[in-house]
PDB file of C-alpha atoms and ligand atoms in Angstrom:
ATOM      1  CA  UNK H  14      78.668  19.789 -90.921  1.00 95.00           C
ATOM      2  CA  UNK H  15      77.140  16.104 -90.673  1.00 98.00           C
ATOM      3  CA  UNK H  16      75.984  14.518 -87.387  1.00 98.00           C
ATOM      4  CA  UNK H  17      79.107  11.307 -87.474  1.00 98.00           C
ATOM      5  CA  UNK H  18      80.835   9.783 -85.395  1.00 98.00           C
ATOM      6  CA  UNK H  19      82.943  12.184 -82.788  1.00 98.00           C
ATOM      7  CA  UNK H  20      80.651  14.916 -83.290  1.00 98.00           C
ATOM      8  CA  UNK H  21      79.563  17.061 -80.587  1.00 96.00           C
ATOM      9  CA  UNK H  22      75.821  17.585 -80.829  1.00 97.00           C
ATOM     10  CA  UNK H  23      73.607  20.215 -79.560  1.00 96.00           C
ATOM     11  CA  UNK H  24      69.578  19.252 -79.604  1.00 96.00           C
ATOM     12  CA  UNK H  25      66.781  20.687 -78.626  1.00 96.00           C
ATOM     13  CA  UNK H  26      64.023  18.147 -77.144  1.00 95.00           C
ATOM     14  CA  UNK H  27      60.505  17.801 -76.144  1.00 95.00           C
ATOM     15  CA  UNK H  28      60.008  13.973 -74.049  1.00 95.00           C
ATOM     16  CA  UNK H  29      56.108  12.799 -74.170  1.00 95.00           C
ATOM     17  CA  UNK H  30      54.580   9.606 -73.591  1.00 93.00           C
ATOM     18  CA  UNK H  31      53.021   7.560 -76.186  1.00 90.00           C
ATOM     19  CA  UNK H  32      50.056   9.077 -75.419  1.00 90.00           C
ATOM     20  CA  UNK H  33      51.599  12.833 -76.621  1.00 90.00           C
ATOM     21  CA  UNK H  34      51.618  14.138 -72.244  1.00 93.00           C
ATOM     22  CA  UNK H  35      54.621  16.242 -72.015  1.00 94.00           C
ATOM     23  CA  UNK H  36      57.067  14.459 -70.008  1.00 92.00           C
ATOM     24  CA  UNK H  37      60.153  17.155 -69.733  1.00 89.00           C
ATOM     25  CA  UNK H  38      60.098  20.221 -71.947  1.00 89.00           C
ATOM     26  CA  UNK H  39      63.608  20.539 -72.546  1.00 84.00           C
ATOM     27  CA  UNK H  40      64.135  24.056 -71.901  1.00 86.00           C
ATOM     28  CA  UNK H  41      67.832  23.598 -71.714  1.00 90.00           C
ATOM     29  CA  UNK H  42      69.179  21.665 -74.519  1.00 93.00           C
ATOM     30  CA  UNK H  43      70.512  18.167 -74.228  1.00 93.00           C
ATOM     31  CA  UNK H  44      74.443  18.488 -75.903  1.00 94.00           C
ATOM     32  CA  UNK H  45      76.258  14.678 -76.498  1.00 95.00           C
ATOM     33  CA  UNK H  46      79.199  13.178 -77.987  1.00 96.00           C
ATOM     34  CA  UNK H  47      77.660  11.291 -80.790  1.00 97.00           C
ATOM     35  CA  UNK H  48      78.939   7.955 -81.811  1.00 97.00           C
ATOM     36  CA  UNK H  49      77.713   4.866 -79.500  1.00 95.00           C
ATOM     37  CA  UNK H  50      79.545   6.700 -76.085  1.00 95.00           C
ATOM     38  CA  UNK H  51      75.764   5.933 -74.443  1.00 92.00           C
ATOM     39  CA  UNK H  52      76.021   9.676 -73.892  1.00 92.00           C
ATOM     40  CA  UNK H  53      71.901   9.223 -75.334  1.00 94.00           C
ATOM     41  CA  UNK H  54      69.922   6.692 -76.480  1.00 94.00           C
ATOM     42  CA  UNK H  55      70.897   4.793 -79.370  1.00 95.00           C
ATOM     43  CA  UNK H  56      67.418   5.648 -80.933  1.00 96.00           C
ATOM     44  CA  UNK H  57      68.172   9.185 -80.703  1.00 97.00           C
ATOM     45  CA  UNK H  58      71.392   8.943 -82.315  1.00 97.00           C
ATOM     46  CA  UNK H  59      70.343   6.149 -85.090  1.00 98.00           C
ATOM     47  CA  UNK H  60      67.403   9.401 -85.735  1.00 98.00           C
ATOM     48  CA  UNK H  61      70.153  11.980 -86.018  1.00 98.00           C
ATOM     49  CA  UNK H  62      73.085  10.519 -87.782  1.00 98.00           C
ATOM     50  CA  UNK H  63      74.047  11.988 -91.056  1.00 98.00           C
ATOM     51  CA  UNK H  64      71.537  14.743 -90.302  1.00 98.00           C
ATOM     52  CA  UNK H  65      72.809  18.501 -90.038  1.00 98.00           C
ATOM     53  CA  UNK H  66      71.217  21.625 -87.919  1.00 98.00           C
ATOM     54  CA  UNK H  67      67.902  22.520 -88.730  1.00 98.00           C
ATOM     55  CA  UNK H  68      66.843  19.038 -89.174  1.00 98.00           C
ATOM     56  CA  UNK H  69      63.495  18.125 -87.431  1.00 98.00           C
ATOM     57  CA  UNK H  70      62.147  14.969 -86.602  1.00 98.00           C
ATOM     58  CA  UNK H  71      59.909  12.892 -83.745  1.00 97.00           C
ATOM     59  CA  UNK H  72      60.940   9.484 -82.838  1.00 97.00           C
ATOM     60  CA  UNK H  73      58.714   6.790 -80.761  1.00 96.00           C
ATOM     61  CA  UNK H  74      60.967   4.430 -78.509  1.00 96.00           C
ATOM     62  CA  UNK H  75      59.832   1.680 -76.981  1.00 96.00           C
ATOM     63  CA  UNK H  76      60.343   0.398 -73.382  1.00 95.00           C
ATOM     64  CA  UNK H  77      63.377  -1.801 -74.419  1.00 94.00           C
ATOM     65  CA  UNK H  78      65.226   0.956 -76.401  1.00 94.00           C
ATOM     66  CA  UNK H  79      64.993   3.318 -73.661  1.00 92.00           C
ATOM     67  CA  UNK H  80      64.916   2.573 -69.648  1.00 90.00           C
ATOM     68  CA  UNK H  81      63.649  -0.571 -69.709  1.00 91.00           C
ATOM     69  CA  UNK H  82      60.830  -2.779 -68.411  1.00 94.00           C
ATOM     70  CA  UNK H  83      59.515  -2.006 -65.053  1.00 94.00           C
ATOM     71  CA  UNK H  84      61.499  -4.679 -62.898  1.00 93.00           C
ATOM     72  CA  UNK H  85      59.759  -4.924 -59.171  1.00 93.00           C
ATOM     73  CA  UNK H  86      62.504  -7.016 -58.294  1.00 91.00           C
ATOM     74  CA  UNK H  87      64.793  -3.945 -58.100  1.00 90.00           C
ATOM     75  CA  UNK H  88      62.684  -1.921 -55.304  1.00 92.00           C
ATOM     76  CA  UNK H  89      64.494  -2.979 -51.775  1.00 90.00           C
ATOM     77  CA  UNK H  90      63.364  -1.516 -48.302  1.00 92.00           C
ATOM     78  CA  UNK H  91      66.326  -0.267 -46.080  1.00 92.00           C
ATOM     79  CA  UNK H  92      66.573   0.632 -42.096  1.00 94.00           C
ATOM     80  CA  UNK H  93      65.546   4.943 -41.934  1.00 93.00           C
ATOM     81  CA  UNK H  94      68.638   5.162 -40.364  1.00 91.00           C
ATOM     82  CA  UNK H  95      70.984   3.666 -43.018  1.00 89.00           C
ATOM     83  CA  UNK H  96      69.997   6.365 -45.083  1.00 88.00           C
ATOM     84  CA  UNK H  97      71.150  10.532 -44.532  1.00 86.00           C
ATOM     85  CA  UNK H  98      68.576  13.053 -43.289  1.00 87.00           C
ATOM     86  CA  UNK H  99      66.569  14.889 -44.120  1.00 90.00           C
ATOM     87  CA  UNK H 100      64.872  12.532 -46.208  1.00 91.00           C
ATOM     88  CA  UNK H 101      61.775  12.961 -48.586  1.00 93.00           C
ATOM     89  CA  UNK H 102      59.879  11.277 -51.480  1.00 93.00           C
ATOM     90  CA  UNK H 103      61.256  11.455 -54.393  1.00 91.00           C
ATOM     91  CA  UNK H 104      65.123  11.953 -53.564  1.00 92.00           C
ATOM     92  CA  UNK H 105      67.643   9.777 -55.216  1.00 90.00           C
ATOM     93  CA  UNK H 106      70.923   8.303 -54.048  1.00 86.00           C
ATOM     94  CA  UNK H 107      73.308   5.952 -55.568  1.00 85.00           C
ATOM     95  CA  UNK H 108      73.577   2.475 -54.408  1.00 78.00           C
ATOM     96  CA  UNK H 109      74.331  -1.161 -55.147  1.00 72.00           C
ATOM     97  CA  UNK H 110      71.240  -3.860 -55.784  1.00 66.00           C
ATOM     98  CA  UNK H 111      71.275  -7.118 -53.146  1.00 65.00           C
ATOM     99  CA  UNK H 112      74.007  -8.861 -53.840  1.00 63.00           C
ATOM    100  CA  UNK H 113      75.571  -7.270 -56.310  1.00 59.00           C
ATOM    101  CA  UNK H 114      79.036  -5.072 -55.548  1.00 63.00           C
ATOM    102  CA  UNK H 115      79.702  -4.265 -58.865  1.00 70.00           C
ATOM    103  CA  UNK H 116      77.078  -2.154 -60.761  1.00 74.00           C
ATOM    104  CA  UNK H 117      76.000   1.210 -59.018  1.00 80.00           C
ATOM    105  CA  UNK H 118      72.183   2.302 -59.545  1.00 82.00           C
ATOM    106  CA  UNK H 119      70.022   4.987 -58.681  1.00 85.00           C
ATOM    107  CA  UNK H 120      67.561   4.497 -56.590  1.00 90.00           C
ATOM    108  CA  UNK H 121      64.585   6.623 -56.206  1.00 92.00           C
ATOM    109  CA  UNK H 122      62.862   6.938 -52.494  1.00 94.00           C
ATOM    110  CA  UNK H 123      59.535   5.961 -53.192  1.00 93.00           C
ATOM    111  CA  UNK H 124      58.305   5.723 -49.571  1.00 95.00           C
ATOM    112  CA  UNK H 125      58.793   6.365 -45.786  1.00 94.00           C
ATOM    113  CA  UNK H 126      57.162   4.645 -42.477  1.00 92.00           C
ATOM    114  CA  UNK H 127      57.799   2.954 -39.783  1.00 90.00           C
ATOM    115  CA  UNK H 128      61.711   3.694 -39.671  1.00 92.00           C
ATOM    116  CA  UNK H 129      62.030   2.318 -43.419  1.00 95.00           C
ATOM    117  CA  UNK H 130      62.335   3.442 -46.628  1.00 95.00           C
ATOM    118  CA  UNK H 131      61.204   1.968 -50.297  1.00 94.00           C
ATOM    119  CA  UNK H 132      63.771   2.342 -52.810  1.00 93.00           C
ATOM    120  CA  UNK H 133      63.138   1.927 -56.536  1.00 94.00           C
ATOM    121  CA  UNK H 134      66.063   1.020 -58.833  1.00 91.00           C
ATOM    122  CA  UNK H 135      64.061   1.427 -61.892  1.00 92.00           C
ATOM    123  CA  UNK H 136      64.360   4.460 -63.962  1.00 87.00           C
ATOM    124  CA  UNK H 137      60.924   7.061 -63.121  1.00 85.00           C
ATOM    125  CA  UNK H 138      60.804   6.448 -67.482  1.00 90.00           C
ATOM    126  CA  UNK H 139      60.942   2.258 -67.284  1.00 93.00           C
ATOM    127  CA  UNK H 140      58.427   0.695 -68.647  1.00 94.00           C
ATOM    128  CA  UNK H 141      57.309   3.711 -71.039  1.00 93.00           C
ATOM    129  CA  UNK H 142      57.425   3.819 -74.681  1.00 95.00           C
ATOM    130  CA  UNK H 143      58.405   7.820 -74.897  1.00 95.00           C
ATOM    131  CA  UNK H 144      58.132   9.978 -77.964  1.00 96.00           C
ATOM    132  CA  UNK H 145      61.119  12.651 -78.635  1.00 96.00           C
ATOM    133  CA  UNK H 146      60.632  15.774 -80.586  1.00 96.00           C
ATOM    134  CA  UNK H 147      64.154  16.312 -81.580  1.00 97.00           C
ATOM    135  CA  UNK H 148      65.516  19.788 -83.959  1.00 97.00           C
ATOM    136  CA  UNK H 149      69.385  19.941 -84.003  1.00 98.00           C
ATOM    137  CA  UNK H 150      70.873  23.298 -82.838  1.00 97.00           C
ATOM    138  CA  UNK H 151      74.914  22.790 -83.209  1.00 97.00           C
ATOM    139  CA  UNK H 152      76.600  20.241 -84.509  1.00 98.00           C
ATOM    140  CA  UNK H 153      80.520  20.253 -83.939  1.00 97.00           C
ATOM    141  CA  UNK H 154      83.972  18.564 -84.201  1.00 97.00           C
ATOM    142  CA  UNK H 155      85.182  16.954 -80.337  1.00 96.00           C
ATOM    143  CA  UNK H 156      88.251  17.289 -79.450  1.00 96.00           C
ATOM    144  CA  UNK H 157      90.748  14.734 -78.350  1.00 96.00           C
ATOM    145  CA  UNK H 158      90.247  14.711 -74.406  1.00 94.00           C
ATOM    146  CA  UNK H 159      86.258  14.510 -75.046  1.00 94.00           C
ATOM    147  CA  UNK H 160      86.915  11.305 -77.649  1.00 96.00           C
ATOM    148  CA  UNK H 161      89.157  10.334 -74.655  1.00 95.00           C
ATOM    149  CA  UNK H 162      87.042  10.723 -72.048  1.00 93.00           C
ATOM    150  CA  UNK H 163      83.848   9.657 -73.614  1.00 94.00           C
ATOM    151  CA  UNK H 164      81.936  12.526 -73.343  1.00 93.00           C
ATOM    152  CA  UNK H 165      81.379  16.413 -73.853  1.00 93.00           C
ATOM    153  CA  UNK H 166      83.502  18.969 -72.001  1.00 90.00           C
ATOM    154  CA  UNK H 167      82.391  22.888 -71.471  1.00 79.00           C
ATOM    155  CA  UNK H 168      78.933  24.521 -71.626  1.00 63.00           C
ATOM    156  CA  UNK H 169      76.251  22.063 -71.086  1.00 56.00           C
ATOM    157  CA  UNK H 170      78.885  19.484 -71.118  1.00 61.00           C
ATOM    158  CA  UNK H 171      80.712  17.482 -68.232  1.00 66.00           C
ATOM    159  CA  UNK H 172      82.528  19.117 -65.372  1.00 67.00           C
ATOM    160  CA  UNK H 173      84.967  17.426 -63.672  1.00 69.00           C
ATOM    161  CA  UNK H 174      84.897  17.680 -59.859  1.00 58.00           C
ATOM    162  CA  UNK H 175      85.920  16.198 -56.798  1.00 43.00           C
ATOM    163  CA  UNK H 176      82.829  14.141 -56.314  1.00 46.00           C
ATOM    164  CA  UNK H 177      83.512  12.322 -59.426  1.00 44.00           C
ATOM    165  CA  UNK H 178      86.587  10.830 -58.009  1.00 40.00           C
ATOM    166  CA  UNK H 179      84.960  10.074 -54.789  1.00 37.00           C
ATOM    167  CA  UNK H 180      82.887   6.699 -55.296  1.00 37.00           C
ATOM    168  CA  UNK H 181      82.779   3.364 -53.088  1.00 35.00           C
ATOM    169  CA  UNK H 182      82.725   4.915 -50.322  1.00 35.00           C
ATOM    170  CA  UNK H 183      79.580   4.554 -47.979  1.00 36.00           C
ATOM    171  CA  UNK H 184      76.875   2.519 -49.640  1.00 37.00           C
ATOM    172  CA  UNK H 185      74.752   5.444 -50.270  1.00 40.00           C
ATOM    173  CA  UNK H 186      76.049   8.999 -50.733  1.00 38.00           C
ATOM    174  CA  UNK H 187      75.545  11.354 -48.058  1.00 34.00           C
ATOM    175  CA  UNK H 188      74.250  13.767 -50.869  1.00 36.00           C
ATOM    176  CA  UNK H 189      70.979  13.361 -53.018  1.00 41.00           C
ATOM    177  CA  UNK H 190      72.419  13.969 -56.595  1.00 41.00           C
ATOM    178  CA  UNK H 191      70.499  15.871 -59.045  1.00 39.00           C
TER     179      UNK H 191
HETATM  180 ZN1  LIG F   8      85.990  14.472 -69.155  1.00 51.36          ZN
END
């Protein structure tokens, strides 16, 4: 079977920089609903479609085709106790740039004195161009409720909880996700 639209798509994946430094070895293997659902970069599926399991190939993306330009405009500093403890470098939490209500972003805590915290909206991978070693492992038909929904449902895939239901609520989730 081909890699098309509405395919379900298992691949394995090895992220470096430019520079070939192992980023994330992919141990478990990244699974997507193929056919522009931004379930994966649009580099990754442009490198994929048509192809069929066994197929091998590396792909450089650039900055703009993956997370972006580094943006310092998106690193705000909040009040310590506006955010949940215990709190350490390198946790993430979901929140909402100055000024705007509508688009959610994760923010990464980047530092913590003095009773504040620096929060970084960009990505950890903006402003990288990042190489992908990609070999396909599955390829499959989706059903109806994953076209419906968007994404992949089962092993690997999406599971629907509670939490997923639960948004706008406090301006930063009393959980660190991930
Ligand atoms: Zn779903």
């Amino acid at each position: 079977m081909k890699i098309a639209k509405n395919t379900v798509v298992t691949v394995h994946y090895k992220l470096s920089d430019a520079q070939g430094s192992l980023i994330e070895d992919g141990r478990e293997p990244m699974v997507y609903l193929h056919g522009g659902y931004e379930n994966t970069l649009p580099k990754i599926e442009e490198a994929l479609d048509g192809k069929s399991v066994g197929y091998e190939t590396t792909i450089q993306v650039e900055p703009d085709d993956a997370f972006g330009e580094y943006d310092p405009s998106l690193v705000k500093i909040e009040p310590r106790d506006r955010l949940p403890s215990p709190l350490e470098i390198g946790m993430q939490f979901e929140g909402t740039p100055e000024g705007d209500d509508e688009e959610t972003m994760i923010f990464t805590v980047t530092d913590i004195a003095d009773g504040k915290v620096v929060l970084d909206g960009n990505h950890p991978l903006a402003g990288m161009a990042l190489r992908f070693a990609l070999n396909v492992a599955d390829v499959r038909e989706a059903s109806d409720e994953e076209i419906a929904h968007g994404h992949v449902h089962g092993a690997h895939g999406h599971h629907h909880d509670e939490l997923d239901d639960d948004d706008d609520g406090d301006q930063f989730r009393s959980m660190p996700i991930q």
